[in-house]
XYZ file of C-alpha atoms in Angstrom:
696
model
C 23.252 35.575 -115.177
C 24.346 32.199 -116.511
C 23.356 28.778 -115.212
C 26.959 28.375 -114.044
C 26.509 31.476 -111.913
C 23.347 30.000 -110.459
C 25.241 26.831 -109.560
C 27.947 28.947 -107.958
C 25.343 30.778 -105.877
C 23.962 27.449 -104.721
C 27.384 26.060 -103.956
C 28.372 29.109 -101.852
C 25.059 28.934 -100.044
C 25.694 25.265 -99.276
C 29.151 26.032 -97.891
C 27.854 28.983 -95.854
C 25.030 26.924 -94.348
C 27.412 24.046 -93.722
C 29.846 26.320 -91.810
C 26.936 27.711 -89.778
C 25.709 24.202 -88.947
C 29.236 23.116 -87.971
C 29.707 26.214 -85.788
C 26.342 25.665 -84.123
C 27.221 22.022 -83.537
C 30.518 23.128 -81.985
C 28.604 25.436 -79.621
C 26.357 22.563 -78.570
C 29.339 20.259 -78.038
C 31.088 22.863 -75.809
C 28.090 23.842 -73.734
C 29.899 22.619 -70.565
C 33.433 23.656 -71.523
C 34.821 26.227 -69.022
C 35.767 29.495 -70.677
C 34.158 28.653 -74.012
C 32.546 31.624 -75.777
C 29.626 31.103 -78.119
C 30.642 31.383 -81.764
C 28.675 32.374 -84.831
C 29.235 32.774 -88.559
C 29.024 36.226 -90.041
C 27.440 36.014 -93.485
C 28.356 38.524 -96.123
C 26.835 39.096 -99.595
C 29.291 38.455 -102.396
C 30.172 41.205 -104.825
C 27.272 41.708 -107.276
C 27.660 42.063 -111.036
C 26.159 44.651 -113.314
C 23.495 43.109 -115.528
C 20.318 43.790 -117.294
C 17.691 44.571 -116.057
C 19.970 45.632 -113.131
C 22.728 44.667 -110.700
C 22.516 40.968 -109.877
C 23.675 39.347 -106.652
C 26.202 36.554 -106.742
C 25.240 34.816 -103.536
C 26.543 34.644 -99.981
C 29.814 33.788 -98.290
C 30.777 32.884 -94.740
C 33.055 35.865 -93.985
C 34.284 34.841 -90.549
C 33.574 32.804 -87.464
C 33.430 35.253 -84.558
C 32.764 34.840 -80.865
C 30.410 36.671 -78.550
C 32.461 38.315 -75.810
C 32.170 41.574 -73.838
C 35.649 42.862 -72.996
C 34.371 45.630 -70.702
C 32.331 43.206 -68.577
C 35.322 40.864 -68.402
C 37.624 43.574 -67.039
C 35.042 44.538 -64.428
C 34.722 40.879 -63.545
C 38.500 40.565 -63.074
C 38.472 43.463 -60.596
C 35.600 42.182 -58.459
C 36.629 38.531 -58.728
C 40.180 39.308 -57.532
C 38.773 41.272 -54.583
C 36.321 38.478 -53.768
C 39.129 35.887 -53.792
C 41.246 38.083 -51.524
C 38.466 38.361 -48.903
C 37.419 34.734 -49.360
C 40.940 33.443 -48.702
C 41.273 35.781 -45.730
C 37.915 34.708 -44.305
C 38.698 31.005 -44.608
C 41.938 31.434 -42.660
C 40.390 33.771 -40.072
C 37.834 31.103 -39.236
C 40.746 28.898 -38.136
C 41.987 31.617 -35.782
C 38.482 32.335 -34.501
C 38.291 28.830 -33.070
C 41.533 29.442 -31.154
C 40.048 32.445 -29.342
C 36.599 30.996 -28.783
C 35.714 32.097 -25.258
C 32.120 30.834 -25.400
C 32.981 27.930 -23.118
C 34.899 27.640 -19.864
C 38.054 26.198 -21.402
C 39.562 29.311 -22.969
C 42.530 31.439 -21.981
C 40.375 34.093 -20.325
C 38.696 31.499 -18.108
C 42.105 30.041 -17.213
C 43.408 33.534 -16.424
C 40.448 34.169 -14.141
C 41.102 30.868 -12.377
C 44.782 31.804 -12.035
C 43.986 35.004 -10.137
C 41.308 33.227 -8.092
C 43.938 30.692 -7.014
C 46.215 33.485 -5.828
C 43.310 34.893 -3.863
C 42.763 31.467 -2.319
C 46.475 31.294 -1.522
C 46.237 34.659 0.213
C 43.612 33.134 2.500
C 45.623 29.934 3.128
C 49.282 30.824 2.373
C 50.699 27.761 4.138
C 48.268 25.218 2.640
C 50.029 22.756 0.344
C 46.844 21.696 -1.478
C 46.114 25.315 -2.386
C 49.631 25.692 -3.713
C 49.316 22.486 -5.746
C 46.038 23.745 -7.255
C 47.717 27.020 -8.194
C 50.545 25.158 -9.935
C 48.144 22.922 -11.854
C 45.980 25.822 -13.033
C 49.033 27.891 -13.924
C 50.293 25.051 -16.092
C 46.876 24.901 -17.779
C 47.042 28.643 -18.452
C 50.554 28.568 -19.892
C 49.724 25.440 -21.890
C 46.710 27.160 -23.465
C 48.775 30.232 -24.313
C 51.612 28.095 -25.724
C 49.184 25.995 -27.737
C 47.451 29.045 -29.189
C 50.778 30.590 -30.130
C 51.994 27.320 -31.675
C 48.798 27.039 -33.717
C 49.238 30.577 -35.008
C 52.857 29.858 -35.874
C 51.720 26.786 -37.809
C 49.174 28.923 -39.650
C 51.964 31.365 -40.483
C 54.087 28.569 -41.970
C 51.018 27.274 -43.782
C 50.485 30.722 -45.288
C 54.052 30.757 -46.561
C 53.439 27.423 -48.263
C 50.140 28.604 -49.757
C 51.816 31.772 -51.002
C 54.679 29.785 -52.514
C 52.215 27.529 -54.344
C 50.241 30.514 -55.649
C 53.409 32.240 -56.842
C 54.445 29.112 -58.751
C 50.971 28.848 -60.267
C 50.942 32.544 -61.193
C 54.346 32.301 -62.848
C 53.169 29.344 -64.941
C 50.030 31.201 -65.998
C 52.067 34.285 -66.898
C 54.363 32.225 -69.111
C 51.450 30.333 -70.666
C 49.642 33.587 -71.511
C 52.784 34.889 -73.209
C 53.047 31.625 -75.177
C 49.398 31.924 -76.221
C 50.074 35.481 -77.376
C 52.811 34.080 -79.604
C 50.438 31.467 -81.067
C 47.668 34.001 -81.544
C 49.995 36.299 -83.474
C 50.656 33.406 -85.866
C 47.086 32.199 -86.344
C 44.861 35.208 -85.799
C 43.839 37.325 -88.800
C 41.109 39.628 -87.472
C 37.956 39.558 -89.588
C 39.142 36.582 -91.573
C 40.682 33.829 -89.456
C 39.854 34.569 -85.837
C 41.764 32.395 -83.362
C 38.661 32.021 -81.199
C 39.756 28.908 -79.327
C 43.130 30.427 -78.441
C 41.443 33.667 -77.369
C 39.087 31.696 -75.109
C 42.014 29.825 -73.596
C 43.806 33.096 -72.922
C 40.754 34.667 -71.303
C 40.339 31.603 -69.101
C 43.987 31.834 -68.017
C 43.583 35.524 -67.203
C 40.585 34.609 -65.040
C 42.697 32.024 -63.230
C 45.423 34.632 -62.765
C 42.855 37.143 -61.460
C 41.930 34.611 -58.787
C 45.537 34.759 -57.563
C 46.312 38.470 -57.972
C 44.744 41.685 -59.217
C 45.189 42.209 -62.963
C 44.592 44.918 -65.558
C 44.315 43.892 -69.214
C 45.136 45.959 -72.301
C 44.072 44.195 -75.509
C 45.269 45.833 -78.715
C 44.215 42.878 -80.844
C 45.791 39.558 -81.815
C 48.880 38.946 -79.710
C 49.295 42.577 -78.655
C 47.968 41.700 -75.240
C 49.282 43.194 -71.983
C 48.569 42.042 -68.436
C 49.544 44.363 -65.559
C 48.838 44.432 -61.861
C 46.541 47.228 -60.720
C 49.664 49.038 -59.550
C 51.116 48.896 -63.077
C 53.672 46.098 -62.749
C 53.805 44.350 -66.111
C 53.268 40.598 -65.982
C 52.797 39.901 -69.700
C 53.630 42.157 -72.631
C 52.904 40.324 -75.864
C 55.338 37.432 -76.036
C 57.393 38.708 -73.061
C 56.676 37.572 -69.522
C 57.917 38.684 -66.105
C 58.474 36.603 -63.000
C 57.316 36.797 -59.406
C 59.484 35.633 -56.511
C 58.672 34.798 -52.916
C 61.817 35.320 -50.897
C 63.348 37.036 -47.904
C 63.749 38.330 -45.255
C 65.822 41.136 -46.726
C 66.791 44.784 -46.511
C 67.219 47.481 -49.119
C 68.531 51.025 -49.176
C 68.192 54.258 -51.133
C 71.141 56.449 -50.174
C 71.396 60.074 -51.249
C 74.502 61.363 -49.524
C 77.652 62.343 -51.396
C 79.633 60.174 -51.126
C 76.874 57.628 -50.427
C 76.776 55.513 -47.287
C 78.218 52.133 -48.283
C 77.457 50.195 -45.121
C 74.423 48.034 -44.424
C 71.438 48.049 -42.124
C 71.187 44.887 -40.017
C 68.298 43.584 -37.942
C 67.696 40.806 -35.441
C 64.343 39.362 -34.457
C 61.092 38.932 -36.350
C 57.989 40.965 -37.019
C 54.955 40.943 -39.297
C 55.603 44.618 -39.986
C 57.637 46.149 -42.784
C 59.945 48.883 -41.505
C 60.931 52.020 -43.402
C 63.726 54.059 -41.812
C 64.677 57.540 -42.949
C 67.764 59.361 -41.702
C 66.689 62.694 -40.219
C 70.102 64.133 -39.555
C 73.374 62.798 -40.896
C 76.328 61.618 -38.914
C 78.679 58.736 -38.292
C 77.477 55.269 -37.415
C 77.493 55.120 -33.624
C 77.599 58.899 -33.547
C 75.078 61.627 -34.086
C 72.904 60.257 -36.876
C 69.193 59.925 -36.069
C 66.353 58.261 -37.946
C 62.565 57.936 -37.872
C 60.506 54.793 -38.469
C 57.370 54.067 -40.501
C 55.252 50.916 -40.798
C 53.463 51.971 -44.003
C 56.234 52.890 -46.390
C 56.737 56.442 -45.147
C 53.099 57.554 -45.237
C 53.013 57.999 -41.460
C 55.775 57.883 -38.842
C 55.973 56.620 -35.286
C 55.330 59.612 -33.051
C 56.676 60.746 -29.718
C 53.804 60.763 -27.239
C 55.116 63.874 -25.532
C 55.749 66.097 -28.544
C 53.463 64.509 -31.122
C 56.352 64.729 -33.603
C 58.029 61.788 -35.373
C 59.979 59.747 -32.831
C 63.715 59.822 -33.433
C 66.110 56.947 -32.797
C 69.873 57.026 -32.575
C 71.748 55.283 -35.385
C 74.282 52.981 -33.752
C 76.696 50.186 -34.466
C 76.168 46.630 -33.182
C 77.231 47.508 -29.666
C 74.322 49.930 -29.410
C 71.393 48.238 -31.137
C 68.180 50.207 -31.419
C 65.110 48.310 -30.254
C 62.004 49.077 -32.333
C 59.111 46.836 -31.318
C 60.088 43.296 -32.377
C 63.427 44.150 -33.962
C 66.896 45.122 -32.799
C 68.363 47.355 -35.515
C 71.854 48.623 -36.114
C 74.114 49.810 -38.935
C 77.361 48.061 -39.654
C 80.413 50.186 -40.238
C 80.733 51.777 -43.678
C 83.435 53.927 -45.165
C 80.989 56.812 -45.551
C 78.614 58.307 -43.034
C 74.846 58.407 -43.106
C 73.200 61.447 -44.675
C 69.798 63.056 -44.140
C 67.306 61.540 -46.558
C 68.987 58.127 -46.731
C 66.189 55.560 -46.658
C 66.313 51.930 -45.569
C 63.664 49.222 -45.764
C 63.535 46.108 -43.594
C 61.266 43.218 -44.574
C 61.611 40.766 -41.642
C 59.543 38.057 -43.361
C 59.468 36.528 -46.807
C 57.795 38.874 -49.268
C 56.557 39.025 -52.848
C 58.846 40.592 -55.443
C 58.321 41.532 -59.085
C 61.384 40.621 -61.119
C 62.486 42.065 -64.414
C 65.870 41.856 -66.118
C 68.689 44.277 -65.235
C 66.895 45.748 -62.193
C 66.599 44.883 -58.523
C 63.474 42.896 -57.584
C 60.668 45.279 -56.605
C 58.761 44.614 -53.401
C 55.026 44.280 -54.152
C 54.060 42.543 -50.902
C 50.588 43.721 -49.823
C 50.859 46.459 -47.216
C 48.169 48.204 -45.200
C 48.343 51.909 -44.439
C 48.047 53.075 -40.846
C 44.465 54.152 -41.572
C 43.623 50.594 -42.577
C 43.503 50.983 -46.355
C 45.631 49.090 -48.847
C 48.770 50.539 -50.362
C 47.825 50.901 -54.062
C 51.488 50.564 -55.081
C 51.423 46.952 -53.935
C 49.334 43.882 -54.640
C 45.719 44.429 -53.521
C 43.661 41.512 -54.869
C 43.502 37.763 -55.338
C 44.326 34.931 -52.975
C 47.913 36.156 -52.694
C 46.733 39.455 -51.202
C 44.378 37.511 -48.932
C 47.106 35.216 -47.654
C 49.565 38.051 -47.109
C 46.932 40.203 -45.388
C 46.023 37.310 -43.117
C 49.651 36.468 -42.354
C 50.843 39.999 -41.677
C 47.892 42.285 -40.908
C 45.677 39.759 -39.083
C 47.834 36.948 -37.729
C 50.770 39.288 -37.110
C 48.554 41.548 -35.008
C 47.165 38.662 -32.948
C 50.621 37.177 -32.409
C 52.074 40.493 -31.318
C 49.185 41.188 -28.969
C 49.273 37.678 -27.484
C 53.036 38.067 -26.993
C 52.469 41.450 -25.338
C 49.797 39.916 -23.102
C 52.079 37.007 -22.138
C 55.045 39.305 -21.606
C 53.072 41.682 -19.388
C 51.538 38.809 -17.403
C 54.991 37.338 -16.752
C 56.515 40.691 -15.860
C 53.766 41.844 -13.500
C 53.683 38.534 -11.628
C 57.473 38.177 -11.565
C 58.017 41.752 -10.357
C 55.885 41.063 -7.280
C 56.963 37.448 -6.820
C 60.692 38.251 -6.995
C 60.366 40.510 -3.934
C 58.359 37.928 -1.994
C 59.142 34.993 0.233
C 58.021 31.364 0.216
C 57.760 28.893 3.056
C 61.522 28.816 3.461
C 64.656 30.820 2.692
C 67.093 30.272 -0.175
C 70.637 28.991 -0.137
C 71.188 29.075 -3.919
C 69.529 30.589 -6.942
C 70.392 31.211 -10.534
C 68.902 33.766 -12.880
C 66.683 32.593 -15.688
C 67.638 35.339 -18.165
C 71.040 35.743 -19.797
C 72.857 38.829 -21.010
C 74.818 39.033 -24.222
C 77.800 40.543 -22.519
C 78.241 41.103 -18.752
C 80.025 44.365 -19.588
C 77.000 45.955 -21.345
C 74.588 48.261 -19.549
C 71.567 46.201 -18.504
C 69.077 48.823 -19.660
C 70.443 48.859 -23.199
C 68.667 46.985 -26.008
C 71.906 45.187 -26.804
C 72.188 43.764 -23.270
C 70.194 40.691 -24.268
C 67.743 40.912 -21.359
C 64.164 40.321 -22.393
C 62.903 42.977 -19.999
C 65.705 45.509 -20.348
C 63.153 48.250 -20.989
C 61.386 47.571 -17.673
C 64.433 48.387 -15.527
C 64.385 51.582 -13.465
C 66.815 53.485 -11.321
C 66.539 52.543 -7.658
C 67.660 49.811 -5.300
C 66.870 46.478 -3.701
C 67.396 44.765 -0.384
C 68.548 41.270 0.582
C 68.112 39.679 3.987
C 70.268 36.896 5.425
C 69.282 34.244 7.918
C 70.924 31.617 10.064
C 70.385 28.348 8.196
C 70.091 26.364 11.428
C 67.586 28.536 13.299
C 65.963 30.455 10.466
C 66.458 33.644 12.462
C 67.804 36.881 11.006
C 71.600 36.724 10.977
C 73.042 38.718 13.834
C 75.433 41.572 13.250
C 74.513 41.978 9.550
C 73.876 45.330 7.921
C 70.923 45.008 5.537
C 71.068 48.346 3.834
C 70.430 48.853 0.112
C 72.783 47.475 -2.510
C 75.748 49.816 -2.869
C 77.045 50.530 -6.382
C 79.911 52.636 -5.034
C 79.766 55.585 -2.693
C 76.158 54.829 -1.815
C 75.020 55.075 -5.454
C 71.804 53.407 -6.568
C 71.367 51.138 -9.565
C 71.186 52.955 -12.915
C 70.093 50.730 -15.840
C 71.692 53.012 -18.415
C 75.092 52.663 -16.710
C 75.389 49.543 -14.611
C 76.227 46.119 -16.043
C 75.883 42.578 -14.761
C 79.533 42.786 -13.722
C 78.606 45.869 -11.668
C 75.714 44.005 -10.026
C 77.979 41.116 -9.058
C 80.592 43.486 -7.641
C 77.952 45.452 -5.727
C 76.485 42.302 -4.137
C 79.881 40.942 -3.187
C 80.932 44.312 -1.810
C 77.721 44.898 0.134
C 77.032 41.370 1.433
C 80.136 39.354 0.647
C 80.201 37.682 4.050
C 76.794 36.138 3.559
C 76.473 35.409 -0.151
C 78.713 35.032 -3.171
C 77.570 36.491 -6.484
C 79.038 35.191 -9.727
C 78.263 34.807 -13.411
C 77.690 31.484 -15.173
C 76.696 31.364 -18.834
C 76.020 35.116 -18.601
C 73.448 34.547 -15.835
C 73.594 35.841 -12.271
C 74.298 33.154 -9.667
C 73.824 33.681 -5.915
C 75.286 31.138 -3.490
C 74.830 31.598 0.260
C 77.867 31.351 2.506
C 78.088 28.372 4.822
C 75.574 28.625 7.649
C 73.408 31.248 5.945
C 70.355 31.588 3.738
C 68.919 34.625 2.014
C 65.737 36.296 0.821
C 64.747 39.411 -1.161
C 62.605 42.472 -0.562
C 61.881 46.010 -1.735
C 63.197 45.927 -5.295
C 62.239 49.236 -6.936
C 64.530 48.576 -9.913
C 62.915 45.457 -11.378
C 66.420 43.979 -11.457
C 65.442 40.680 -9.810
C 62.537 40.100 -12.211
C 64.589 41.131 -15.254
C 67.437 38.753 -14.338
C 65.009 35.922 -13.498
C 65.873 35.778 -9.808
C 63.186 34.441 -7.421
C 60.556 34.613 -10.169
C 57.412 32.577 -10.857
C 57.304 32.602 -14.672
C 59.980 32.221 -17.293
C 59.882 33.380 -20.908
C 58.899 36.627 -22.592
C 56.445 35.574 -25.303
C 53.394 33.401 -25.815
C 55.562 30.555 -27.116
C 58.179 30.670 -24.341
C 55.929 31.450 -21.363
C 56.219 28.785 -18.683
C 56.854 28.210 -15.002
C 60.261 28.323 -13.386
C 61.493 24.723 -12.905
C 62.410 25.268 -9.244
C 58.849 26.445 -8.480
C 57.388 23.450 -10.283
C 59.669 21.150 -8.314
C 58.911 22.663 -4.909
C 55.596 24.366 -4.056
C 57.242 25.981 -1.052
C 59.061 28.230 -3.541
C 55.770 29.942 -4.362
C 56.104 33.325 -2.716
C 52.879 34.164 -0.910
C 54.417 36.455 1.706
C 57.144 39.084 2.097
C 60.089 39.784 4.329
C 59.116 42.832 6.369
C 61.353 45.680 7.446
C 62.367 43.768 10.518
C 63.653 40.853 8.475
C 60.723 38.616 9.372
C 59.028 36.270 6.917
C 56.049 34.834 8.745
C 54.451 31.640 7.455
C 50.983 33.159 7.476
C 51.977 36.329 5.643
C 50.045 36.865 2.391
C 51.240 40.246 1.064
C 52.666 38.875 -2.205
C 49.708 36.576 -2.928
C 47.304 39.440 -2.279
C 49.262 41.763 -4.548
C 49.369 39.207 -7.375
C 45.643 38.454 -7.086
C 45.094 42.208 -7.372
C 46.558 42.121 -10.873
C 43.188 40.750 -12.007
C 41.762 44.273 -11.933
C 44.901 46.418 -12.123
C 44.845 48.831 -15.079
C 47.961 48.510 -17.236
C 49.447 50.031 -20.363
C 50.297 47.280 -22.855
C 51.328 48.989 -26.112
C 52.057 47.207 -29.388
C 52.897 48.506 -32.839
C 49.193 48.153 -33.702
C 47.655 50.022 -30.755
C 48.490 51.573 -27.427
C 46.454 49.276 -25.142
C 46.000 51.936 -22.487
C 44.396 51.526 -19.060
C 43.241 47.927 -19.384
C 43.423 44.930 -17.111
C 45.057 41.785 -18.429
C 41.659 40.162 -18.900
C 40.288 43.212 -20.719
C 43.342 43.315 -22.928
C 42.991 39.662 -23.876
C 39.331 40.272 -24.691
C 40.421 42.897 -27.233
C 42.343 40.149 -29.067
C 39.215 37.991 -29.237
C 37.210 41.034 -30.332
C 39.755 41.811 -33.055
C 39.523 38.255 -34.377
C 35.740 38.392 -34.409
C 35.511 41.783 -36.124
C 38.180 40.883 -38.696
C 36.385 37.627 -39.506
C 33.070 39.450 -39.928
C 34.696 42.069 -42.137
C 36.307 39.411 -44.335
C 33.012 37.531 -44.650
C 31.213 40.713 -45.645
C 33.885 41.504 -48.235
C 33.744 37.970 -49.615
C 29.934 37.985 -49.839
C 29.690 41.537 -51.220
C 32.302 41.237 -53.941
C 31.241 37.662 -54.625
C 27.747 38.922 -55.446
C 29.169 41.568 -57.770
C 31.469 39.053 -59.469
C 28.639 36.533 -59.878
C 26.426 39.197 -61.430
C 29.140 40.177 -63.912
C 29.816 36.528 -64.708
C 26.104 36.026 -65.379
C 26.094 39.082 -67.640
C 29.065 37.700 -69.548
C 27.334 34.327 -69.801
C 24.265 36.020 -71.243
C 26.526 37.310 -74.008
C 29.069 34.528 -74.465
C 27.365 31.528 -72.922
C 25.801 28.746 -74.972
C 21.996 28.493 -74.784
C 20.935 25.052 -75.988
C 17.420 26.142 -76.927
C 18.794 28.970 -79.018
C 21.389 26.733 -80.628
C 18.800 24.085 -81.509
C 16.636 26.764 -83.096
C 19.635 28.012 -85.057
C 20.447 24.464 -86.089
C 16.955 24.031 -87.553
C 17.233 27.371 -89.329
C 20.586 26.571 -90.875
C 19.394 23.063 -91.776
C 16.537 24.584 -93.775
C 18.989 27.008 -95.385
C 21.162 24.074 -96.337
C 18.180 22.228 -97.866
C 17.152 25.343 -99.785
C 20.692 25.778 -101.126
C 20.739 22.130 -102.143
C 17.387 22.631 -103.894
C 18.876 25.600 -105.734
C 21.755 23.461 -106.983
C 19.307 20.736 -108.022
C 17.146 23.249 -109.866
C 20.153 24.729 -111.654
C 21.197 21.224 -112.631
C 17.741 20.433 -114.003
C 17.715 23.668 -115.959
C 21.107 22.803 -117.369
C 19.886 19.338 -118.356
C 16.857 20.823 -120.148
C 19.109 23.246 -121.959
C 21.427 20.477 -123.073
C 18.440 18.416 -124.155
C 17.292 21.091 -126.609
C 20.242 20.219 -128.842
C 18.899 16.729 -129.277
C-alpha cells in the first residue's frame, strides 16, 4: 500500500465521520419535528486490493443515509388511530346531545310531561276553574317549548355535522393530492440504497397519518413513488402519481335496472330521513299497476318484514297520485316508457352523502352505513372523523330525531283524538281545520292525501250536535244521527275524500251548519241562530283534519298549541256531550281520559325499533337511555382504541424517535472517529515528508 493510499483511507474516513456527525446533528435539531424519523449513516468497507502479505483494506465509505421506520407498526397504527378518531369524534358530539336529554333535574321534558298530565288531572277535579285552565296552558307551552328547543338543537347539530364533514372532505382531498405530488417528487429523488429521500418519505408518512385521522386507510408501499393508499373497503385514493377525489353531495337516487328493455323512468321521493333506502322490485309490472317492491335500510342485507307473515313487506309501486309512504319518505315512480322488472334495484339517499369519484364512472356511495345488527358495512367508510361524524349524524342523531318526532306525533294524536270529541265551556259557531290536504279529491287515508295523520284514520262514524245559540239548549226538531256518506254508509278512509266529507256534512246537517273547503282545509260555519259540538268520533277524522283539537303539528319541531285554544281557555275541552246532547259545565270525561294517557300503554314504532306497550313517559325515557348508552359506548371505543394507538405510536417512537442521550453519545463517538481519521491523515503526511526528506 502506498502513502497515497493511506491518505485516501484517511480522507474517506474523514468524510464518513463528517457525514455521521452531520446526520446526528440533524437528528438533534429535529428532535421536536412532528413525523421526523431518526436517521443514521450506513458505513461500508471499500473494495480491498490484493497485496503482499495479503489483501489490504482501502478504508470506509458512507454508503447511505437511512431512516429507522417500522412499516408494519405504522399500518397497525393507522388502523387503530382511524378507529379511535371515529369514536372520539362521535363521543364529543354525543356529549352535546346528552345535555339535551339530561333528566337529572326537574326542568327536562319528562318532568314537563308529568306536569302536563297532572294538570289535566287537576282540570278533571275543577273543570270550570279558569286558573286551573290557565296553569294547564302555561305548562303545555313549557312542554312544547322544551320539545321544540330540543329538536331545534338537534337540527343545528345536524347542520353542524354537514359543515364538519364538508371541511374534512376538503382536507382529505388536499392530502390525497399532496401525497400524489410527493410520490412524484420521491420518484425523482429517491434511489434506494444510495440516495434515500428520507425527508420526503417522512413528509408522506405524516400526511398519511393526517389522512388516517379523517378516514380509514390501507397502504401498499412498493418502494420509491410506487405508493398506493386505499380505503379499507378497497377504494383507491392515491396510486403513485394519480389521485382520486371525494365529494360530499346529495340528496340523490340511483338505479340498477335489469329488465329488457330496461325501465327508463325515475324513482322520486319527498320528505327527509337519516336512513338510506334500498328498494328491490319483487314482481314486475307497470308503474301504477301491479309492480311490488321490498325495502331495506342496510343495502339489501335485511328487509322490512310483515309482522303477520314474517316475510319481507311488499309495497305497491305507484305513480305520483299513489305515493307509497315508508317511514319518513313518500316514494313514487314517475312514468317511464318501459315497465319495472323483478330485480330492478333503486337506492334513495335522502341526505348528503360521501362519494368516491373516479373518471368515466358514476360516483360511488361510500357513506358509512350500519347493518341492522349494529355492525358497520365493510363496503363503506368505517374509520376516521368522517365515519364518526356520519355515524353521529345518521345512526345516533337520526335515531333520536325520529324517536322524538314519533313521541311528539303520538302525544299530539292521542290528546287530539280525545280532545276533538270533547266539549269546552261553550259551544262553537265556527271552526277551521288545522291540517290541509293536497287535493280534496284524494282519499283521506292515502299517503298522497297530504294529511299528517292519514294512517291513523279508521272506518266508522262521528256525531255532531247542534244547539240554540240564544239559550244553549239542544236544537229542537234536529236529527243527530251519524254522518251519512250515502245510503247510510260509514266513513271509509280508503275511499272517501275531503269533498265527500263536506258533502256528507251538508247533506246530513245542512240546516244547522255549512261545510266548505278553504285552502284545502275543512271549514264549518254554523247557521244563523245555531252552534255546534262534536262527540263519538270512531274514525279519527276530526283529529286528523285538525278540528276541535288541542295540539297542532306532527313532529318535534312543529308541535304547538292550537291558536284558538291559546286565545280562549274556554276552548279547552274538559267534558263531553252525552247521548242526550247535554254538555254540563262540571263534566270531566275528556280531562279524565287525557290524564289517563300518562299510564296508557301505546305502540310507537319507528324504523329503529317497534316501541311496543310503553307509556309516553316510558317511551321518552328510552330516548334518554339510548343517548346515555351510545355516549358510553363511544367513550369506551375512544379510550380503548386510543390506548392501542398510543401504544403503537410509542413503539414506533422507540424505533424512529430521536433519543437525545443516544444522539449525544453517537456524536461523541463520531467526533473521536473524526479526530482519529484526521490523525491518520496527519501521520500519512508526516511519513510523506520524511520520505521526501531522504532525497536531501
